[in-house]
Coordinates of C-alpha atoms in Angstrom, one line a residue:
X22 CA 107.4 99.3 85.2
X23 CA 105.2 96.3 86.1
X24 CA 101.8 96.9 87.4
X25 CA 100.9 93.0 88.2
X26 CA 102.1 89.4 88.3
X27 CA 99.3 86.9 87.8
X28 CA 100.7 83.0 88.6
X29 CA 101.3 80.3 90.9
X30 CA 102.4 80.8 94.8
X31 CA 105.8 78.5 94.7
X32 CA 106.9 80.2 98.3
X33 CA 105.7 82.1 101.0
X34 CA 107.9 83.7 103.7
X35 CA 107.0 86.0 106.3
X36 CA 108.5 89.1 104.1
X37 CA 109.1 87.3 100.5
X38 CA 106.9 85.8 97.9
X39 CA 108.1 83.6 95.3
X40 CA 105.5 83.9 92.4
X41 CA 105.8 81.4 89.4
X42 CA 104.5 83.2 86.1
X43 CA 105.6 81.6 82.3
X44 CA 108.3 79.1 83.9
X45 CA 109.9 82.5 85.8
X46 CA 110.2 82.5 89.7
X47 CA 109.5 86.1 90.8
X48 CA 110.9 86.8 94.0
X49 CA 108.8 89.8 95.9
X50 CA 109.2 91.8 99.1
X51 CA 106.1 91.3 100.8
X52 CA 104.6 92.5 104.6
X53 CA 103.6 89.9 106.7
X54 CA 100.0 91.2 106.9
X55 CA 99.7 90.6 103.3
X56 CA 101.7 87.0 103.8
X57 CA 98.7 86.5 105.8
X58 CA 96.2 86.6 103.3
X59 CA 97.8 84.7 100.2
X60 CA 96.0 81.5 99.8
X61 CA 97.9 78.6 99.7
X62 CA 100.7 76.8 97.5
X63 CA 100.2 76.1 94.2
X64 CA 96.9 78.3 94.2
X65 CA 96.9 81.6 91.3
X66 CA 96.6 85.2 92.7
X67 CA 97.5 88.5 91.1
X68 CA 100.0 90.5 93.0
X69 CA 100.5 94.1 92.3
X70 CA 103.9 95.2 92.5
X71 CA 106.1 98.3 92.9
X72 CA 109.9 97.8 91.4
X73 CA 112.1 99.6 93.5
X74 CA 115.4 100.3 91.2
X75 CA 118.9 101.5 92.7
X76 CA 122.4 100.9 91.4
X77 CA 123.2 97.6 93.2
X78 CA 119.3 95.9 93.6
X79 CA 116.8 95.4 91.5
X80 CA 113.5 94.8 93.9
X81 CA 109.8 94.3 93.4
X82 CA 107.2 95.2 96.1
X83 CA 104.2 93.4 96.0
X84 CA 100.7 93.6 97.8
X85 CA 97.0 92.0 96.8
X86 CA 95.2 95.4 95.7
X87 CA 95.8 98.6 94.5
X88 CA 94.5 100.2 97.3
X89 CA 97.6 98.3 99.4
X90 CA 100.1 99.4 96.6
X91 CA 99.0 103.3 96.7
X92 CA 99.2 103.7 100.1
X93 CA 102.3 102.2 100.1
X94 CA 103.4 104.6 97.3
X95 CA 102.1 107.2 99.5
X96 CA 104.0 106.3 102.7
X97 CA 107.1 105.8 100.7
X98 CA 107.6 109.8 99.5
X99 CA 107.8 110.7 103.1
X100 CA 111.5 111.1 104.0
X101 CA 113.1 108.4 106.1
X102 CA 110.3 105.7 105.0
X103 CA 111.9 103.9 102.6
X104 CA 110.3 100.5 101.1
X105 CA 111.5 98.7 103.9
X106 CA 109.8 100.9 106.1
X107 CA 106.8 101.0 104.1
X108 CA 106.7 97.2 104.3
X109 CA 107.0 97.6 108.3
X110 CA 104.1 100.0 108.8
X111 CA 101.5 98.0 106.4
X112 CA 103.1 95.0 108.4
X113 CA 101.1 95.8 111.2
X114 CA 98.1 97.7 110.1
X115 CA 95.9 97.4 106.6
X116 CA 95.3 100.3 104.3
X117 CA 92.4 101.4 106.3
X118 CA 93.7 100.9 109.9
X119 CA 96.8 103.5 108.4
X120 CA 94.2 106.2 107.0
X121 CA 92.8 106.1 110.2
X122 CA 95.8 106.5 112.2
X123 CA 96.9 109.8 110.1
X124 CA 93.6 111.2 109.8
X125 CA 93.4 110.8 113.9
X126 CA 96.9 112.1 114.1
X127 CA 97.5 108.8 116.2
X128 CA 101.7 108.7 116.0
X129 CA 101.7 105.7 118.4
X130 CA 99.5 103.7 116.5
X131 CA 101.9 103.7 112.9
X132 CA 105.6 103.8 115.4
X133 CA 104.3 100.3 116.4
X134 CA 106.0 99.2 113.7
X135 CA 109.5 97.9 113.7
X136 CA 112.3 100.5 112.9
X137 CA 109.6 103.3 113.3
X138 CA 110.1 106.1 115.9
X139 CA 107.0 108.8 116.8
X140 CA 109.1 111.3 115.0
X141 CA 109.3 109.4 112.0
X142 CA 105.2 108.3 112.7
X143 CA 104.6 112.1 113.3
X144 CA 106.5 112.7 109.6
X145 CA 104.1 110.3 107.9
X146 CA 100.7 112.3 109.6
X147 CA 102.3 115.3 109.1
X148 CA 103.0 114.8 105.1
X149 CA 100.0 112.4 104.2
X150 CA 97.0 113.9 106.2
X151 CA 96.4 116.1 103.1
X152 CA 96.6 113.0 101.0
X153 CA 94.5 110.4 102.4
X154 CA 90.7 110.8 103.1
X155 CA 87.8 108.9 104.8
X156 CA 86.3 108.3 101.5
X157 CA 89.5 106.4 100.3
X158 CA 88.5 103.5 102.9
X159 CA 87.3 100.3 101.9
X160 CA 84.0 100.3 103.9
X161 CA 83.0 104.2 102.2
X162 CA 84.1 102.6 98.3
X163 CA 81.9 100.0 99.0
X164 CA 78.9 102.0 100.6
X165 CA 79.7 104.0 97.7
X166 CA 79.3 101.1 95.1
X167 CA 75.9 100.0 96.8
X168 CA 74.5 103.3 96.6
X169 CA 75.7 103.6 93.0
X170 CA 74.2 100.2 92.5
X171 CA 71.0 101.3 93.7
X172 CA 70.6 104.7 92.1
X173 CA 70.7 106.7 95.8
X174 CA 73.5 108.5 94.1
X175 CA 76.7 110.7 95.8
X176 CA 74.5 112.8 97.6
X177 CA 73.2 109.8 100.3
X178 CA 76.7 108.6 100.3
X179 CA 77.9 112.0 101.7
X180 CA 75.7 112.2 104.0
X181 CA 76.6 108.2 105.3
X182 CA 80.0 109.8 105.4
X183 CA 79.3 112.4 107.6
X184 CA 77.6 110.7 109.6
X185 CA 80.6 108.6 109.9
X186 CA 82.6 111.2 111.0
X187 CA 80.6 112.3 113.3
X188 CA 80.0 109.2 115.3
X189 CA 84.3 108.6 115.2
X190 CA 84.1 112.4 117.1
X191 CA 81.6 111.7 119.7
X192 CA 83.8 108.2 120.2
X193 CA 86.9 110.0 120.7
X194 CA 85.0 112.4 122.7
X195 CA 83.9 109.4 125.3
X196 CA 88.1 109.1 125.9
X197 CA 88.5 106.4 123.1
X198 CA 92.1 107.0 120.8
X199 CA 90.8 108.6 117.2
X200 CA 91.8 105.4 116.1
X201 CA 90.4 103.3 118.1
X202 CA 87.3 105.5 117.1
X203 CA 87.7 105.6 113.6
X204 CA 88.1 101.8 113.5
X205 CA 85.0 101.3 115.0
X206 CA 83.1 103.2 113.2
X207 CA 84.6 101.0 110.3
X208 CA 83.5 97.7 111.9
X209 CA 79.9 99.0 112.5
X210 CA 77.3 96.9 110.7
X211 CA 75.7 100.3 109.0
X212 CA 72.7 100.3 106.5
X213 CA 71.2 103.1 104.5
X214 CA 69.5 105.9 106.6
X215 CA 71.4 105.1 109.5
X216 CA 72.1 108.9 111.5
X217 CA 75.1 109.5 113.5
X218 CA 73.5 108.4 116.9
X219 CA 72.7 104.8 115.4
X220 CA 76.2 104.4 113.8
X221 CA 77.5 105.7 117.5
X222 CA 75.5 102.7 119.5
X223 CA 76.7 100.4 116.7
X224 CA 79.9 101.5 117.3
X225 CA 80.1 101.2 121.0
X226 CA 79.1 97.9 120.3
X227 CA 82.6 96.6 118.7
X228 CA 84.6 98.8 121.6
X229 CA 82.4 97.0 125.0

């Protein structure tokens, strides 16, 4: 119904957002991990928002990317994860951190957040693990963009990719969570060329 407000922060709360646009005060759900990035009173950002419509509230849902507000959308279709819930599980882990936690099958890592049990974590892997990918992540769209940029094309990109994946497997491998993997592998300072080994040692370097 809306895809974005662009204005004025007038408020920020751990969970709320109160967005000035055209003389209106927009009132938005936010998580805290996204109250943690606004920038301050009185300064413009774009929020986009979800509006979450039932017979006795009328709610918008708002985060600082697309990427943020698809995953939520995601997480939201999976029974017993309502918005609220959404809201709790990007509360304590980004976009990324949650791809990585379903891919991994890592239940712990997403019931960390308030109101969520293992089953219900188990429910979100369970339902979104054919709907997420490694190649949805920030770090791969923007290796992806590079290689774009400099004519290298899909075909190097792939490769980085698997590469990737292959490192996160030898991690996990050495007794590290897939997540914990996975994550590291995201932190790794990679360049172009790089083979699984290198991304491994750079890796091991964000985990020691």
């Amino acid at each position: 119904m809306i895809a974005y407000i662009e204005g004025k922060i007038a408020e920020v709360a751990e969970d709320n957002l109160v967005l000035e646009a055209n003389h209106i005060g927009y009132n938005i759900r936010i998580s805290t991990e996204t109250a943690g990035r606004l920038p301050a009173a009185g300064e413009e950002v774009r929020i986009y928002t979800y509006t979450y419509v039932r017979e006795d509230a009328f709610l918008l849902y708002g985060f600082l990317s697309k990427d943020d507000l698809e995953i939520f959308k995601k997480l939201i279709t999976v029974n017993g994860i309502g918005p609220k819930g959404g809201l709790a599980i990007l509360s304590v882990m980004t976009a990324d951190d949650l791809r990585f936690a379903i891919l991994a099958g890592d239940a712990k890592a997403i019931a960390k957040a308030p109101g969520v049990g293992v089953k219900t974590a188990e429910r979100v892997i369970l339902d979104l693990r054919d709907k997420v990918s490694m190649e949805d992540s920030l770090v791969n769209r923007e290796a992806a963009s590079m290689a774009e940029a400099s004519g290298r094309g899909k075909k190097g990109n792939d490769k980085t990719a698997a590469a990737r994946q292959e490192a996160a497997e030898a991690l996990a491998a050495l007794g590290y969570s897939p997540a914990e993997a996975m994550k590291a592998v995201k932190q790794a300072e990679i360049t172009d060329g790089m083979d699984a080994e290198d991304i491994l040692k750079q890796a091991l370097k964000k985990l020691l």
